[in-house]
């Protein structure tokens, strides 16, 4: 009976060690899970911040493009106004208008080029002597 009691005691101690080991493993895993959850949350927050910065840059680019478009429109209107003023002044002075809608290109003058003699293959080699 004493032997049975000792065996039970040994088994009970072994059982307690196993339970303690499993509890330690469980706690360690719980801590790891919490760290992973924290990292996941931080990654989400970082992603949101990155997304917001990216959206802000896109908006800045769109605003800049819109401003450039407005400037271009204003410059085109100013150019048209200047052309009208120039044409009005030229008409008042009796000069021909250089900015007609019909653009005439002047024929290009080609000075007579010197004719280059065709050298047949194999002839005209350099003699190094």
Short mmCIF file of N, CA and C in Angstrom, two decimals:
data_model
loop_
_atom_site.label_atom_id
_atom_site.label_comp_id
_atom_site.label_asym_id
_atom_site.label_seq_id
_atom_site.Cartn_x
_atom_site.Cartn_y
_atom_site.Cartn_z
N UNK A 1 0.82 -1.17 0.00
CA UNK A 1 0.00 0.00 0.00
C UNK A 1 0.88 1.26 0.00
N UNK A 2 1.97 1.15 0.77
CA UNK A 2 2.90 2.26 0.81
C UNK A 2 3.50 2.47 -0.58
N UNK A 3 3.78 1.42 -1.29
CA UNK A 3 4.33 1.48 -2.65
C UNK A 3 3.34 2.16 -3.57
N UNK A 4 2.08 1.83 -3.46
CA UNK A 4 1.03 2.44 -4.28
C UNK A 4 0.94 3.93 -3.98
N UNK A 5 1.04 4.26 -2.70
CA UNK A 5 0.97 5.66 -2.29
C UNK A 5 2.16 6.45 -2.88
N UNK A 6 3.35 5.86 -2.84
CA UNK A 6 4.53 6.51 -3.40
C UNK A 6 4.38 6.67 -4.91
N UNK A 7 3.88 5.64 -5.57
CA UNK A 7 3.66 5.70 -7.03
C UNK A 7 2.66 6.79 -7.38
N UNK A 8 1.61 6.88 -6.60
CA UNK A 8 0.59 7.91 -6.84
C UNK A 8 1.18 9.29 -6.62
N UNK A 9 1.99 9.40 -5.57
CA UNK A 9 2.65 10.68 -5.26
C UNK A 9 3.57 11.10 -6.41
N UNK A 10 4.35 10.16 -6.94
CA UNK A 10 5.26 10.43 -8.05
C UNK A 10 4.45 10.82 -9.29
N UNK A 11 3.37 10.11 -9.55
CA UNK A 11 2.52 10.42 -10.70
C UNK A 11 1.88 11.79 -10.54
N UNK A 12 1.47 12.10 -9.32
CA UNK A 12 0.85 13.40 -9.04
C UNK A 12 1.86 14.53 -9.25
N UNK A 13 3.09 14.35 -8.77
CA UNK A 13 4.14 15.36 -8.96
C UNK A 13 4.44 15.53 -10.44
N UNK A 14 4.51 14.43 -11.17
CA UNK A 14 4.77 14.49 -12.61
C UNK A 14 3.63 15.21 -13.31
N UNK A 15 2.41 14.94 -12.88
CA UNK A 15 1.24 15.60 -13.44
C UNK A 15 1.29 17.10 -13.19
N UNK A 16 1.69 17.49 -11.97
CA UNK A 16 1.82 18.91 -11.64
C UNK A 16 2.89 19.58 -12.50
N UNK A 17 4.01 18.87 -12.74
CA UNK A 17 5.06 19.42 -13.59
C UNK A 17 4.57 19.59 -15.02
N UNK A 18 3.82 18.63 -15.50
CA UNK A 18 3.26 18.73 -16.87
C UNK A 18 2.29 19.91 -16.95
N UNK A 19 1.42 20.03 -15.93
CA UNK A 19 0.45 21.13 -15.91
C UNK A 19 1.18 22.47 -15.84
N UNK A 20 2.23 22.56 -15.02
CA UNK A 20 3.00 23.79 -14.90
C UNK A 20 3.67 24.13 -16.23
N UNK A 21 4.22 23.11 -16.88
CA UNK A 21 4.86 23.31 -18.19
C UNK A 21 3.86 23.77 -19.23
N UNK A 22 2.70 23.15 -19.25
CA UNK A 22 1.67 23.53 -20.22
C UNK A 22 1.15 24.95 -19.94
N UNK A 23 1.02 25.27 -18.65
CA UNK A 23 0.58 26.62 -18.29
C UNK A 23 1.60 27.66 -18.75
N UNK A 24 2.88 27.35 -18.56
CA UNK A 24 3.95 28.25 -18.99
C UNK A 24 3.92 28.42 -20.51
N UNK A 25 3.73 27.31 -21.23
CA UNK A 25 3.64 27.38 -22.70
C UNK A 25 2.42 28.22 -23.10
N UNK A 26 1.30 28.01 -22.43
CA UNK A 26 0.07 28.77 -22.72
C UNK A 26 0.27 30.26 -22.50
N UNK A 27 0.92 30.60 -21.37
CA UNK A 27 1.18 32.02 -21.09
C UNK A 27 2.11 32.63 -22.14
N UNK A 28 3.14 31.88 -22.50
CA UNK A 28 4.08 32.35 -23.52
C UNK A 28 3.37 32.58 -24.85
N UNK A 29 2.51 31.63 -25.22
CA UNK A 29 1.75 31.77 -26.47
C UNK A 29 0.80 32.96 -26.40
N UNK A 30 0.18 33.17 -25.25
CA UNK A 30 -0.73 34.31 -25.07
C UNK A 30 0.03 35.63 -25.25
N UNK A 31 1.24 35.71 -24.69
CA UNK A 31 2.06 36.92 -24.84
C UNK A 31 2.43 37.13 -26.31
N UNK A 32 2.79 36.03 -27.00
CA UNK A 32 3.13 36.14 -28.41
C UNK A 32 1.92 36.60 -29.23
N UNK A 33 0.77 36.06 -28.91
CA UNK A 33 -0.46 36.45 -29.62
C UNK A 33 -0.74 37.93 -29.41
N UNK A 34 -0.57 38.40 -28.18
CA UNK A 34 -0.79 39.83 -27.88
C UNK A 34 0.20 40.70 -28.66
N UNK A 35 1.47 40.26 -28.71
CA UNK A 35 2.47 41.02 -29.47
C UNK A 35 2.11 41.05 -30.95
N UNK A 36 1.65 39.91 -31.47
CA UNK A 36 1.25 39.85 -32.87
C UNK A 36 0.05 40.76 -33.14
N UNK A 37 -0.91 40.78 -32.21
CA UNK A 37 -2.07 41.65 -32.37
C UNK A 37 -1.63 43.12 -32.36
N UNK A 38 -0.69 43.44 -31.47
CA UNK A 38 -0.19 44.81 -31.38
C UNK A 38 0.52 45.19 -32.69
N UNK A 39 1.35 44.29 -33.19
CA UNK A 39 2.05 44.56 -34.45
C UNK A 39 1.06 44.71 -35.60
N UNK A 40 0.03 43.88 -35.62
CA UNK A 40 -0.98 43.95 -36.67
C UNK A 40 -1.70 45.29 -36.61
N UNK A 41 -2.03 45.74 -35.40
CA UNK A 41 -2.70 47.03 -35.23
C UNK A 41 -1.78 48.17 -35.68
N UNK A 42 -0.51 48.08 -35.31
CA UNK A 42 0.45 49.10 -35.71
C UNK A 42 0.59 49.13 -37.24
N UNK A 43 0.60 47.95 -37.85
CA UNK A 43 0.70 47.88 -39.31
C UNK A 43 -0.53 48.51 -39.96
N UNK A 44 -1.71 48.26 -39.39
CA UNK A 44 -2.93 48.87 -39.92
C UNK A 44 -2.86 50.39 -39.80
N UNK A 45 -2.44 50.86 -38.64
CA UNK A 45 -2.35 52.31 -38.42
C UNK A 45 -1.33 52.92 -39.38
N UNK A 46 -0.21 52.25 -39.56
CA UNK A 46 0.82 52.73 -40.47
C UNK A 46 0.28 52.77 -41.90
N UNK A 47 -0.47 51.75 -42.27
CA UNK A 47 -1.06 51.70 -43.60
C UNK A 47 -2.03 52.86 -43.81
N UNK A 48 -2.84 53.14 -42.79
CA UNK A 48 -3.81 54.24 -42.89
C UNK A 48 -3.07 55.56 -43.06
N UNK A 49 -2.02 55.77 -42.27
CA UNK A 49 -1.25 57.01 -42.37
C UNK A 49 -0.61 57.12 -43.75
N UNK A 50 -0.03 56.04 -44.22
CA UNK A 50 0.60 56.02 -45.54
C UNK A 50 -0.44 56.34 -46.62
N UNK A 51 -1.60 55.72 -46.51
CA UNK A 51 -2.68 55.93 -47.47
C UNK A 51 -3.12 57.40 -47.46
N UNK A 52 -3.24 57.97 -46.28
CA UNK A 52 -3.64 59.37 -46.17
C UNK A 52 -2.60 60.30 -46.80
N UNK A 53 -1.32 60.01 -46.56
CA UNK A 53 -0.25 60.82 -47.15
C UNK A 53 -0.28 60.70 -48.68
N UNK A 54 -0.49 59.48 -49.15
CA UNK A 54 -0.55 59.25 -50.59
C UNK A 54 -1.73 60.00 -51.21
N UNK A 55 -2.88 59.94 -50.55
CA UNK A 55 -4.06 60.66 -51.04
C UNK A 55 -3.81 62.17 -51.05
N UNK A 56 -3.12 62.67 -50.03
CA UNK A 56 -2.81 64.10 -49.96
C UNK A 56 -1.90 64.49 -51.12
N UNK A 57 -0.92 63.65 -51.44
CA UNK A 57 -0.02 63.93 -52.56
C UNK A 57 -0.78 63.93 -53.88
N UNK A 58 -1.69 62.99 -54.02
CA UNK A 58 -2.50 62.93 -55.24
C UNK A 58 -3.33 64.20 -55.36
N UNK A 59 -3.94 64.62 -54.26
CA UNK A 59 -4.76 65.84 -54.28
C UNK A 59 -3.91 67.06 -54.62
N UNK A 60 -2.70 67.14 -54.05
CA UNK A 60 -1.79 68.25 -54.36
C UNK A 60 -1.46 68.26 -55.85
N UNK A 61 -1.19 67.09 -56.41
CA UNK A 61 -0.86 67.00 -57.83
C UNK A 61 -2.05 67.42 -58.68
N UNK A 62 -3.25 66.98 -58.30
CA UNK A 62 -4.45 67.36 -59.05
C UNK A 62 -4.68 68.87 -58.96
N UNK A 63 -4.51 69.43 -57.77
CA UNK A 63 -4.66 70.88 -57.60
C UNK A 63 -3.65 71.63 -58.45
N UNK A 64 -2.42 71.15 -58.46
CA UNK A 64 -1.37 71.79 -59.25
C UNK A 64 -1.70 71.72 -60.74
N UNK A 65 -2.17 70.56 -61.18
CA UNK A 65 -2.54 70.41 -62.59
C UNK A 65 -3.69 71.34 -62.95
N UNK A 66 -4.66 71.47 -62.06
CA UNK A 66 -5.79 72.36 -62.30
C UNK A 66 -5.31 73.81 -62.40
N UNK A 67 -4.41 74.20 -61.50
CA UNK A 67 -3.87 75.56 -61.53
C UNK A 67 -3.10 75.80 -62.82
N UNK A 68 -2.29 74.82 -63.24
CA UNK A 68 -1.55 74.94 -64.48
C UNK A 68 -2.48 75.06 -65.68
N UNK A 69 -3.56 74.30 -65.64
CA UNK A 69 -4.55 74.35 -66.72
C UNK A 69 -5.17 75.75 -66.81
N UNK A 70 -5.50 76.33 -65.66
CA UNK A 70 -6.07 77.68 -65.63
C UNK A 70 -5.06 78.70 -66.16
N UNK A 71 -3.80 78.54 -65.79
CA UNK A 71 -2.76 79.45 -66.27
C UNK A 71 -2.62 79.33 -67.78
N UNK A 72 -2.64 78.11 -68.28
CA UNK A 72 -2.53 77.90 -69.73
C UNK A 72 -3.70 78.55 -70.45
N UNK A 73 -4.91 78.36 -69.93
CA UNK A 73 -6.08 78.99 -70.54
C UNK A 73 -5.93 80.51 -70.56
N UNK A 74 -5.46 81.08 -69.45
CA UNK A 74 -5.27 82.53 -69.38
C UNK A 74 -4.22 82.99 -70.39
N UNK A 75 -3.14 82.22 -70.52
CA UNK A 75 -2.09 82.57 -71.48
C UNK A 75 -2.59 82.49 -72.92
N UNK A 76 -3.41 81.49 -73.21
CA UNK A 76 -3.97 81.37 -74.56
C UNK A 76 -4.88 82.56 -74.84
N UNK A 77 -5.70 82.93 -73.88
CA UNK A 77 -6.58 84.09 -74.06
C UNK A 77 -5.75 85.36 -74.26
N UNK A 78 -4.69 85.51 -73.49
CA UNK A 78 -3.81 86.68 -73.61
C UNK A 78 -3.13 86.70 -74.98
N UNK A 79 -2.69 85.53 -75.44
CA UNK A 79 -2.07 85.43 -76.77
C UNK A 79 -3.06 85.84 -77.85
N UNK A 80 -4.28 85.34 -77.76
CA UNK A 80 -5.30 85.70 -78.75
C UNK A 80 -5.55 87.20 -78.74
N UNK A 81 -5.62 87.77 -77.55
CA UNK A 81 -5.83 89.21 -77.42
C UNK A 81 -4.67 89.98 -78.04
N UNK A 82 -3.44 89.55 -77.77
CA UNK A 82 -2.27 90.22 -78.34
C UNK A 82 -2.24 90.10 -79.86
N UNK A 83 -2.61 88.94 -80.38
CA UNK A 83 -2.64 88.76 -81.83
C UNK A 83 -3.67 89.69 -82.45
N UNK A 84 -4.82 89.82 -81.82
CA UNK A 84 -5.84 90.74 -82.34
C UNK A 84 -5.33 92.18 -82.31
N UNK A 85 -4.65 92.54 -81.22
CA UNK A 85 -4.09 93.89 -81.13
C UNK A 85 -3.07 94.12 -82.22
N UNK A 86 -2.18 93.17 -82.43
CA UNK A 86 -1.15 93.29 -83.46
C UNK A 86 -1.80 93.42 -84.84
N UNK A 87 -2.77 92.57 -85.11
CA UNK A 87 -3.44 92.62 -86.42
C UNK A 87 -4.16 93.96 -86.60
N UNK A 88 -4.78 94.46 -85.53
CA UNK A 88 -5.45 95.76 -85.61
C UNK A 88 -4.46 96.87 -85.90
N UNK A 89 -3.32 96.85 -85.25
CA UNK A 89 -2.29 97.87 -85.49
C UNK A 89 -1.74 97.78 -86.90
N UNK A 90 -1.54 96.55 -87.38
CA UNK A 90 -1.02 96.38 -88.73
C UNK A 90 -2.02 96.85 -89.77
N UNK A 91 -3.29 96.55 -89.55
CA UNK A 91 -4.31 97.01 -90.48
C UNK A 91 -4.38 98.53 -90.48
N UNK A 92 -4.25 99.12 -89.28
CA UNK A 92 -4.29 100.58 -89.18
C UNK A 92 -3.10 101.21 -89.91
N UNK A 93 -1.97 100.52 -89.94
CA UNK A 93 -0.78 101.02 -90.60
C UNK A 93 -0.66 100.54 -92.05
N UNK A 94 -1.61 99.74 -92.49
CA UNK A 94 -1.59 99.24 -93.86
C UNK A 94 -0.59 98.13 -94.10
N UNK A 95 -0.09 97.49 -93.06
CA UNK A 95 0.88 96.41 -93.23
C UNK A 95 0.13 95.08 -93.35
N UNK A 96 0.73 94.12 -94.06
CA UNK A 96 0.07 92.80 -94.16
C UNK A 96 0.10 92.09 -92.80
N UNK A 97 -0.92 91.32 -92.54
CA UNK A 97 -1.01 90.60 -91.28
C UNK A 97 -0.18 89.32 -91.37
N UNK A 98 0.82 89.16 -90.50
CA UNK A 98 1.67 87.96 -90.57
C UNK A 98 1.03 86.75 -89.92
N UNK A 99 -0.06 86.92 -89.22
CA UNK A 99 -0.63 85.80 -88.48
C UNK A 99 -1.93 85.31 -89.10
N UNK A 100 -1.95 85.24 -90.44
CA UNK A 100 -3.14 84.73 -91.11
C UNK A 100 -3.37 83.28 -90.73
N UNK A 101 -4.63 82.88 -90.87
CA UNK A 101 -4.95 81.47 -90.60
C UNK A 101 -4.31 80.56 -91.64
N UNK A 102 -4.14 81.10 -92.85
CA UNK A 102 -3.53 80.30 -93.91
C UNK A 102 -2.03 80.51 -93.86
N UNK A 103 -1.35 79.50 -93.52
CA UNK A 103 0.10 79.57 -93.38
C UNK A 103 0.73 79.14 -94.69
N UNK A 104 1.55 80.03 -95.24
CA UNK A 104 2.23 79.69 -96.48
C UNK A 104 3.71 79.51 -96.19
N UNK A 105 4.21 78.37 -96.55
CA UNK A 105 5.62 78.13 -96.35
C UNK A 105 6.38 78.61 -97.58
N UNK A 106 7.47 79.31 -97.32
CA UNK A 106 8.29 79.74 -98.43
C UNK A 106 9.09 78.55 -98.94
N UNK A 107 9.26 78.48 -100.25
CA UNK A 107 10.05 77.33 -100.76
C UNK A 107 11.48 77.45 -100.27
N UNK A 108 12.02 76.32 -99.93
CA UNK A 108 13.38 76.30 -99.43
C UNK A 108 14.34 76.48 -100.59
N UNK A 109 15.34 77.27 -100.34
CA UNK A 109 16.35 77.47 -101.37
C UNK A 109 17.46 76.46 -101.13
N UNK A 110 17.79 75.71 -102.15
CA UNK A 110 18.86 74.73 -102.05
C UNK A 110 20.03 75.21 -102.90
N UNK A 111 21.09 75.62 -102.27
CA UNK A 111 22.24 75.99 -103.10
C UNK A 111 22.70 74.76 -103.86
N UNK A 112 23.14 75.02 -105.03
CA UNK A 112 23.58 73.88 -105.84
C UNK A 112 24.72 73.17 -105.13
N UNK A 113 24.48 71.92 -104.87
CA UNK A 113 25.47 71.14 -104.16
C UNK A 113 26.49 70.61 -105.16
N UNK A 114 27.70 70.54 -104.70
CA UNK A 114 28.72 69.96 -105.56
C UNK A 114 28.40 68.49 -105.73
N UNK A 115 28.51 68.07 -106.96
CA UNK A 115 28.25 66.66 -107.20
C UNK A 115 29.44 65.85 -106.74
N UNK A 116 29.14 64.79 -106.02
CA UNK A 116 30.20 63.92 -105.54
C UNK A 116 30.26 62.73 -106.47
N UNK A 117 31.46 62.47 -106.91
CA UNK A 117 31.68 61.39 -107.84
C UNK A 117 31.50 60.05 -107.14
N UNK A 118 30.71 59.17 -107.73
CA UNK A 118 30.56 57.83 -107.17
C UNK A 118 31.84 57.06 -107.40
N UNK A 119 32.34 56.48 -106.33
CA UNK A 119 33.56 55.69 -106.44
C UNK A 119 33.14 54.23 -106.40
N UNK A 120 33.45 53.50 -107.46
CA UNK A 120 33.08 52.08 -107.48
C UNK A 120 33.80 51.32 -106.36
N UNK A 121 33.16 50.28 -105.90
CA UNK A 121 33.74 49.47 -104.84
C UNK A 121 35.08 48.89 -105.31
N UNK A 122 36.02 48.87 -104.40
CA UNK A 122 37.33 48.30 -104.71
C UNK A 122 38.30 49.34 -105.22
N UNK A 123 37.82 50.46 -105.70
CA UNK A 123 38.70 51.51 -106.17
C UNK A 123 38.81 52.57 -105.10
N UNK A 124 39.81 53.37 -105.22
CA UNK A 124 39.97 54.46 -104.28
C UNK A 124 40.52 54.04 -102.94
N UNK A 125 41.17 52.88 -102.91
CA UNK A 125 41.74 52.43 -101.66
C UNK A 125 42.99 53.25 -101.34
N UNK A 126 43.25 53.43 -100.09
CA UNK A 126 44.41 54.20 -99.66
C UNK A 126 45.66 53.36 -99.78
N UNK A 127 46.67 53.95 -100.45
CA UNK A 127 47.93 53.26 -100.63
C UNK A 127 48.87 53.80 -99.57
N UNK A 128 49.29 52.96 -98.68
CA UNK A 128 50.14 53.38 -97.56
C UNK A 128 51.61 53.47 -97.92
N UNK A 129 51.99 53.29 -99.17
CA UNK A 129 53.40 53.29 -99.55
C UNK A 129 53.94 54.66 -99.71
#
